[in-house]
Amino acid sequence: MISASEKIDLKNLNPSELEGFIASFGKEQYRSAQILRWLYQKGAHSIDEMTNLSKRFRQELSHVSLISTLHPLHMEQARDGTKKFLFQLADDNRIESVLIPDKTRLTLCLSTQVGCALGCRFCLTGKNGWKRDLTVSEILNQILSIRETLVDKASITNVVLMGMGEPLANYQNTLKAIQLMTYPEAFKFSSRKVTLSTAGLLPELERLTTEKIRFRLAISLNATEEEIRSQLMPINRCYPLKKILEVCRNFPLPPRTRITFEYVMVDGINDSPQDAKRLLKILRGIPSKVNLIPLNEAHGIPFKRPSEEKIKRFQEILMEGGLTAIVRTSKGAEISAACGQLQGTFSSAKFDRIEEIN
Ligand code: SAH
Ligand code: SF4
């Protein structure tokens, strides 16, 4: 008898790996599509639920494989409707995911690592360092588990990999997870509705240019000069702004798509009109749009958010220069669910509602 820890978690397999696995039982290829639909469309919790597979095959599968699940420990809801979910993983590490309602969208923000090794100085996730990468199933189970809490199971419209962690530092698992998010027999999100945000790991960004898997790319730029970027994001000393922009300039984008550049606005550091003008200049020639994210202040973060006027002026300069620039006031700040506030702890005292989930 194989122990549970030795069994294959079916949610860790991408479609071709699953096909190979199914073939090892001498089964037809279409069985793999059936299993994908059970896992990701019907949200099966056990192999036994897959009733269009023979009982014998289900038994054979159960001997060597399993379906992992994830249950939220807590859910907090902010007044703006944002919900933060805390999950405890099998090894007791904790991660968070955030569900953000908007007028027309319901966006789910996923974690890809426990913590983050990059230590950006404005980010709480980075302050606690990196513990480990998430498996493919741990990334996908955040979607499945949160979807189960919704009345309308098809209501999540967008997925963003902007929670805890640096997705490209967990390259293989993140890409496999995205493949399943956009795969027709699995989650079938449009590739335009899945966004990966990265601090700009150069070797992985270069590797991305060779991938067939499609999704939207967002780069956390956050500064227009090397020295300032290095101060905010120490990784810039290894992978400088100039090189990142070079890769972006040559990135094989599908027609009519743009790269999103995220720009966390930090008072007195990167928010001057000169910065805005430099930003216009360095993005020239790259199909781009800019998301301005006013800094979410937090205890232990040595920076302030700029005034509304400064943010507005910055945005105007970009727009006058022909760039699409949107100010993204982070939702869920009162429950520490906003960008850069996820720590895998449930420390916030300010909440509307907190639910214990068994
Ligand atoms: N590691 C990836 C994705 C997770 S961070 C990345 O850095 O892109 C997601 C976004 O939150 C990034 O754009 C980051 O710059 C932003 N962010 C981090 N801390 C923040 C803070 N305190 N206030 C506002 N945005 C923040
Ligand atoms: Fe990591 Fe992104 Fe936070 Fe930087 S901003 S520490 S890369 S999670």
Coordinates of C-alpha atoms and ligand atoms in Angstrom, one line a residue:
M1 CA 0.0 0.0 0.0
I2 CA 1.4 3.4 -1.0
S3 CA 1.2 6.1 1.7
A4 CA -0.7 9.4 1.0
S5 CA 2.5 11.3 0.8
E6 CA 3.9 9.0 -1.9
K7 CA 0.7 9.3 -4.1
I8 CA 0.6 11.5 -7.1
D9 CA -1.5 14.6 -6.6
L10 CA -3.5 14.8 -9.9
K11 CA -3.6 18.6 -9.6
N12 CA 0.2 18.7 -9.9
L13 CA 0.1 17.3 -13.5
N14 CA -0.3 19.5 -16.5
P15 CA -2.5 18.2 -19.4
S16 CA 0.2 16.2 -21.2
E17 CA 1.6 14.8 -17.9
L18 CA -1.9 13.6 -17.1
E19 CA -2.3 12.0 -20.5
G20 CA 0.9 10.1 -19.9
F21 CA -0.2 9.1 -16.5
I22 CA -3.6 7.8 -17.8
A23 CA -1.8 6.0 -20.7
S24 CA 0.2 4.1 -18.1
F25 CA -3.0 2.4 -17.1
G26 CA -3.7 1.5 -20.8
K27 CA -6.5 4.0 -20.9
E28 CA -7.7 6.1 -23.8
Q29 CA -6.6 9.8 -24.1
Y30 CA -10.1 11.2 -23.8
R31 CA -10.1 9.9 -20.2
S32 CA -7.6 12.6 -19.3
A33 CA -10.0 15.4 -20.5
Q34 CA -12.8 13.8 -18.4
I35 CA -10.5 13.9 -15.4
L36 CA -9.6 17.5 -16.0
R37 CA -13.2 18.4 -16.1
W38 CA -13.9 16.6 -12.8
L39 CA -10.9 18.4 -11.2
Y40 CA -11.4 21.9 -12.4
Q41 CA -14.9 22.4 -13.7
K42 CA -16.9 20.2 -11.3
G43 CA -14.4 20.6 -8.4
A44 CA -14.4 17.0 -7.4
H45 CA -12.9 16.2 -4.0
S46 CA -12.3 12.5 -4.6
I47 CA -11.5 10.1 -7.4
D48 CA -14.6 8.2 -6.5
E49 CA -16.8 11.1 -7.6
M50 CA -15.6 10.6 -11.2
T51 CA -18.5 8.4 -12.1
N52 CA -17.9 8.4 -15.8
L53 CA -14.8 6.3 -15.1
S54 CA -15.3 2.7 -14.4
K55 CA -15.2 1.6 -10.8
R56 CA -12.2 -0.6 -11.4
F57 CA -10.3 2.3 -13.0
R58 CA -11.2 4.6 -10.1
Q59 CA -9.8 2.0 -7.7
E60 CA -6.6 1.7 -9.7
L61 CA -6.2 5.4 -9.8
S62 CA -6.9 5.7 -6.0
H63 CA -4.1 3.3 -5.2
V64 CA -1.4 5.6 -6.7
S65 CA -2.9 9.0 -6.8
L66 CA -5.1 11.5 -4.9
I67 CA -6.9 14.8 -5.2
S68 CA -5.6 17.4 -2.7
T69 CA -7.9 20.1 -1.4
L70 CA -7.4 23.3 0.5
H71 CA -9.8 24.8 3.1
P72 CA -9.7 28.4 4.2
L73 CA -9.1 28.8 7.9
H74 CA -10.5 32.3 8.0
M75 CA -12.2 34.9 5.8
E76 CA -12.2 38.6 6.4
Q77 CA -14.3 41.0 4.5
A78 CA -13.7 44.7 4.1
R79 CA -16.4 47.4 3.7
D80 CA -15.5 47.7 0.0
G81 CA -16.4 44.0 -0.4
T82 CA -12.8 42.7 -0.7
K83 CA -12.4 39.4 1.0
K84 CA -9.2 38.0 2.3
F85 CA -8.8 34.2 2.7
L86 CA -6.2 32.6 4.9
F87 CA -5.2 29.0 4.1
Q88 CA -3.1 26.6 6.2
L89 CA -1.1 24.3 4.0
A90 CA -0.4 20.6 4.8
D91 CA 3.0 21.6 6.4
D92 CA 1.3 24.3 8.5
N93 CA 2.7 27.2 6.5
R94 CA 0.1 29.8 5.8
I95 CA -0.8 31.8 2.6
E96 CA -3.4 34.3 1.7
S97 CA -5.6 35.0 -1.4
V98 CA -7.7 38.0 -2.0
L99 CA -11.0 38.3 -3.8
I100 CA -11.7 41.8 -5.2
P101 CA -15.1 42.8 -6.5
D102 CA -15.3 45.7 -9.0
K103 CA -18.2 47.1 -11.0
T104 CA -17.8 44.5 -13.8
R105 CA -15.1 42.2 -12.5
L106 CA -14.4 39.8 -9.8
T107 CA -10.7 39.4 -9.5
L108 CA -8.9 36.7 -7.6
C109 CA -5.4 37.5 -6.4
L110 CA -3.3 34.3 -5.8
S111 CA -0.1 33.5 -4.0
T112 CA 2.7 31.6 -5.6
Q113 CA 5.1 31.2 -2.7
V114 CA 5.1 31.2 1.1
G115 CA 6.8 34.6 1.6
C116 CA 9.2 36.1 -0.9
A117 CA 13.0 36.3 -1.1
L118 CA 13.3 39.6 -2.9
G119 CA 12.8 41.9 0.0
C120 CA 11.4 45.0 -1.7
R121 CA 11.6 47.6 1.0
F122 CA 8.0 48.8 0.6
C123 CA 6.4 45.3 0.8
L124 CA 5.4 43.4 3.9
T125 CA 5.4 40.0 2.2
G126 CA 9.1 40.5 1.5
K127 CA 9.9 41.5 5.0
N128 CA 9.5 38.0 6.4
G129 CA 11.7 36.3 3.8
W130 CA 11.0 33.2 1.7
K131 CA 9.9 29.9 3.2
R132 CA 9.1 27.8 0.2
D133 CA 7.5 27.6 -3.3
L134 CA 3.9 26.5 -3.7
T135 CA 3.1 23.4 -5.7
V136 CA 0.9 23.6 -8.7
S137 CA -2.0 22.1 -6.7
E138 CA -1.6 24.7 -3.9
I139 CA -1.8 27.5 -6.5
L140 CA -4.9 26.0 -8.2
N141 CA -6.6 25.0 -4.9
Q142 CA -6.8 28.7 -3.9
I143 CA -9.1 29.2 -6.9
L144 CA -11.1 26.0 -6.3
S145 CA -11.6 26.6 -2.6
I146 CA -12.6 30.2 -3.0
R147 CA -15.0 29.4 -5.8
E148 CA -16.8 27.0 -3.5
T149 CA -17.7 29.9 -1.2
L150 CA -19.4 31.8 -4.0
V151 CA -23.1 31.5 -4.9
D152 CA -22.3 31.9 -8.6
K153 CA -19.5 29.5 -9.3
A154 CA -18.7 31.1 -12.6
S155 CA -18.4 34.6 -11.3
I156 CA -14.6 34.9 -11.0
T157 CA -13.7 36.9 -14.1
N158 CA -9.9 37.6 -13.6
V159 CA -7.0 35.9 -11.9
V160 CA -3.9 37.9 -11.0
L161 CA -0.7 36.3 -9.6
M162 CA 0.0 39.3 -7.3
G163 CA -0.4 37.8 -3.9
M164 CA 2.4 36.4 -1.7
G165 CA 5.6 35.6 -3.6
E166 CA 7.5 36.2 -6.8
P167 CA 5.8 34.0 -9.5
L168 CA 8.9 33.8 -11.7
A169 CA 11.0 32.5 -8.8
N170 CA 8.6 29.5 -8.8
Y171 CA 8.8 29.3 -12.6
Q172 CA 7.8 25.8 -13.4
N173 CA 4.9 25.5 -11.0
T174 CA 3.5 28.9 -11.9
L175 CA 3.6 28.2 -15.6
K176 CA 1.9 24.8 -15.2
A177 CA -0.8 26.4 -13.0
I178 CA -1.4 29.1 -15.7
Q179 CA -1.6 26.5 -18.4
L180 CA -4.4 24.8 -16.4
M181 CA -6.1 28.1 -15.7
T182 CA -6.4 28.8 -19.4
Y183 CA -6.8 25.2 -20.7
P184 CA -10.2 24.6 -22.3
E185 CA -10.9 21.3 -20.4
A186 CA -9.7 22.8 -17.1
F187 CA -10.5 26.4 -15.8
K188 CA -10.8 27.8 -19.3
F189 CA -10.1 31.4 -18.4
S190 CA -9.2 33.5 -21.4
S191 CA -5.5 34.2 -21.5
R192 CA -6.3 37.9 -21.4
K193 CA -7.9 37.4 -18.0
V194 CA -4.8 35.9 -16.3
T195 CA -2.0 38.3 -15.3
L196 CA 1.4 37.4 -13.9
S197 CA 3.1 40.2 -12.1
T198 CA 6.9 40.0 -11.6
A199 CA 9.6 42.1 -10.0
G200 CA 11.6 41.3 -13.2
L201 CA 13.8 38.2 -12.8
L202 CA 15.8 38.6 -16.0
P203 CA 16.7 35.0 -16.9
E204 CA 13.1 33.9 -16.3
L205 CA 11.7 36.8 -18.3
E206 CA 13.9 35.8 -21.1
R207 CA 12.8 32.2 -20.8
L208 CA 9.2 33.4 -20.9
T209 CA 9.7 34.8 -24.4
T210 CA 10.1 31.2 -25.6
E211 CA 6.9 29.8 -24.0
K212 CA 3.7 29.0 -25.8
I213 CA 1.6 29.5 -22.7
R214 CA -0.3 32.8 -23.0
F215 CA -1.2 35.3 -20.3
R216 CA -0.9 39.0 -19.5
L217 CA 2.4 40.2 -18.2
A218 CA 2.8 42.9 -15.6
I219 CA 6.2 44.3 -14.5
S220 CA 6.7 46.0 -11.1
L221 CA 8.8 48.9 -12.3
N222 CA 8.4 51.3 -9.4
A223 CA 11.2 53.6 -10.4
T224 CA 12.7 55.3 -13.4
E225 CA 16.4 55.4 -12.4
E226 CA 18.7 52.5 -11.5
E227 CA 19.8 53.9 -8.1
I228 CA 16.3 54.6 -6.8
R229 CA 15.0 51.3 -8.1
S230 CA 17.9 49.5 -6.3
Q231 CA 17.0 51.3 -3.1
L232 CA 13.4 50.2 -3.3
M233 CA 14.0 46.8 -4.9
P234 CA 17.4 45.3 -4.0
I235 CA 17.0 42.8 -6.9
N236 CA 17.6 45.7 -9.3
R237 CA 21.3 45.4 -8.4
C238 CA 21.3 42.0 -10.1
Y239 CA 18.8 42.6 -12.8
P240 CA 18.9 46.3 -13.7
L241 CA 16.0 48.4 -15.0
K242 CA 17.7 48.9 -18.3
K243 CA 18.0 45.2 -19.1
I244 CA 14.4 44.5 -18.0
L245 CA 13.2 47.2 -20.4
E246 CA 15.3 45.7 -23.2
V247 CA 13.6 42.3 -22.7
C248 CA 10.2 44.1 -22.6
R249 CA 11.0 46.0 -25.8
N250 CA 11.6 42.7 -27.6
F251 CA 8.9 40.7 -25.9
P252 CA 6.8 38.7 -28.4
L253 CA 3.4 40.1 -27.5
P254 CA 0.3 38.8 -29.2
P255 CA -1.4 41.5 -31.4
R256 CA -3.3 44.3 -29.5
T257 CA -1.8 43.4 -26.2
R258 CA 0.3 45.6 -23.9
I259 CA 2.6 45.1 -21.0
T260 CA 1.3 46.5 -17.8
F261 CA 3.9 48.4 -15.7
E262 CA 3.1 48.7 -12.1
Y263 CA 4.4 51.7 -10.3
V264 CA 4.1 51.9 -6.6
M265 CA 4.1 55.6 -5.7
V266 CA 6.3 56.5 -2.8
D267 CA 6.3 60.0 -1.4
G268 CA 9.4 62.0 -2.1
I269 CA 11.2 59.0 -3.7
N270 CA 9.7 58.3 -7.2
D271 CA 6.7 60.6 -7.5
S272 CA 8.1 63.9 -9.0
P273 CA 7.0 65.3 -12.3
Q274 CA 10.6 64.6 -13.5
D275 CA 10.0 60.9 -12.7
A276 CA 6.8 61.0 -14.7
K277 CA 8.6 62.5 -17.7
R278 CA 11.4 59.9 -17.4
L279 CA 8.8 57.1 -17.2
L280 CA 7.3 58.3 -20.5
K281 CA 10.8 58.3 -22.0
I282 CA 11.9 54.9 -20.9
L283 CA 8.7 53.2 -21.9
R284 CA 8.8 54.7 -25.4
G285 CA 8.5 51.9 -28.1
I286 CA 7.0 49.4 -25.7
P287 CA 3.3 48.7 -26.0
S288 CA 2.5 49.6 -22.4
K289 CA 0.0 50.8 -19.9
V290 CA 0.8 52.0 -16.4
N291 CA -0.9 51.1 -13.2
L292 CA -0.1 53.7 -10.5
I293 CA -0.4 52.1 -7.1
P294 CA -0.3 54.7 -4.2
L295 CA 1.9 53.1 -1.5
N296 CA -0.1 51.1 1.1
E297 CA 1.5 52.3 4.3
A298 CA 2.1 49.7 7.0
H299 CA 3.8 49.4 10.3
G300 CA 7.5 48.6 9.6
I301 CA 7.5 50.1 6.1
P302 CA 9.7 53.3 6.1
F303 CA 7.8 55.2 3.4
K304 CA 4.7 57.3 3.0
R305 CA 2.0 57.6 0.3
P306 CA 2.2 60.8 -1.8
S307 CA -0.6 63.3 -1.6
E308 CA -3.6 63.0 -4.0
E309 CA -2.4 66.1 -5.9
K310 CA 1.0 64.6 -6.6
I311 CA -0.5 61.4 -7.8
K312 CA -2.9 63.2 -10.0
R313 CA -0.2 65.4 -11.5
F314 CA 1.9 62.3 -12.2
Q315 CA -0.9 60.6 -13.9
E316 CA -1.7 63.7 -16.0
I317 CA 1.9 64.0 -17.3
L318 CA 1.8 60.3 -18.4
M319 CA -1.6 60.8 -20.1
E320 CA -0.5 64.0 -21.8
G321 CA 2.4 62.0 -23.1
G322 CA 0.0 59.5 -24.7
L323 CA 0.3 56.7 -22.1
T324 CA -2.7 54.9 -20.6
A325 CA -2.2 55.4 -16.9
I326 CA -4.7 54.3 -14.2
V327 CA -4.5 55.0 -10.5
R328 CA -5.2 51.7 -8.7
T329 CA -6.3 52.6 -5.3
S330 CA -5.8 49.2 -3.6
K331 CA -8.9 47.7 -2.1
G332 CA -9.0 45.9 1.1
A333 CA -6.4 48.0 2.9
E334 CA -8.4 48.1 6.2
I335 CA -8.0 44.3 6.4
S336 CA -4.4 44.3 5.2
A337 CA -5.5 42.7 2.0
A338 CA -4.1 45.3 -0.4
C339 CA -1.0 45.0 -2.6
G340 CA 2.1 44.3 -0.5
Q341 CA 0.3 43.7 2.7
L342 CA -0.1 39.9 2.6
Q343 CA 2.0 38.1 5.2
G344 CA 0.1 34.9 5.8
T345 CA -1.0 36.1 9.2
F346 CA -4.3 37.2 10.5
S347 CA -3.3 40.2 12.5
S348 CA -5.7 42.9 11.4
A349 CA -8.0 44.2 14.0
K350 CA -10.1 46.3 11.6
F351 CA -12.7 44.2 9.8
D352 CA -16.3 44.1 9.0
R353 CA -16.8 40.5 9.4
I354 CA -14.6 37.5 10.2
E355 CA -15.6 34.0 9.7
E356 CA -14.1 30.9 11.1
I357 CA -14.3 28.2 8.4
N358 CA -14.1 24.6 9.2
Ligands
SAH1 N1 6.2 39.6 -6.6 C1 5.4 40.1 -7.6 C2 4.0 39.9 -7.4 C3 3.5 40.2 -6.0 S1 3.6 41.9 -5.4 C4 5.8 41.5 -7.9 O1 6.5 42.2 -7.2 O2 5.3 42.0 -9.0 C5 2.2 42.6 -6.3 C6 2.3 44.1 -6.5 O3 2.2 44.8 -5.2 C7 3.6 44.6 -7.1 O4 3.4 45.4 -8.2 C8 4.3 45.4 -6.0 O5 5.1 46.4 -6.5 C9 3.0 45.9 -5.2 N2 3.3 46.3 -3.8 C10 4.1 45.7 -2.9 N3 4.1 46.3 -1.7 C11 3.2 47.4 -1.9 C12 2.7 48.4 -1.0 N4 3.2 48.5 0.2 N5 1.9 49.3 -1.5 C13 1.4 49.2 -2.8 N6 1.8 48.2 -3.7 C14 2.7 47.3 -3.2
SF4_2 FE1 8.4 40.0 -3.4 FE2 6.8 41.3 -5.0 FE3 6.9 41.9 -2.4 FE4 9.0 42.5 -4.0 S1 6.9 43.4 -4.2 S2 9.1 41.6 -1.9 S3 9.0 40.8 -5.4 S4 6.2 40.1 -3.3

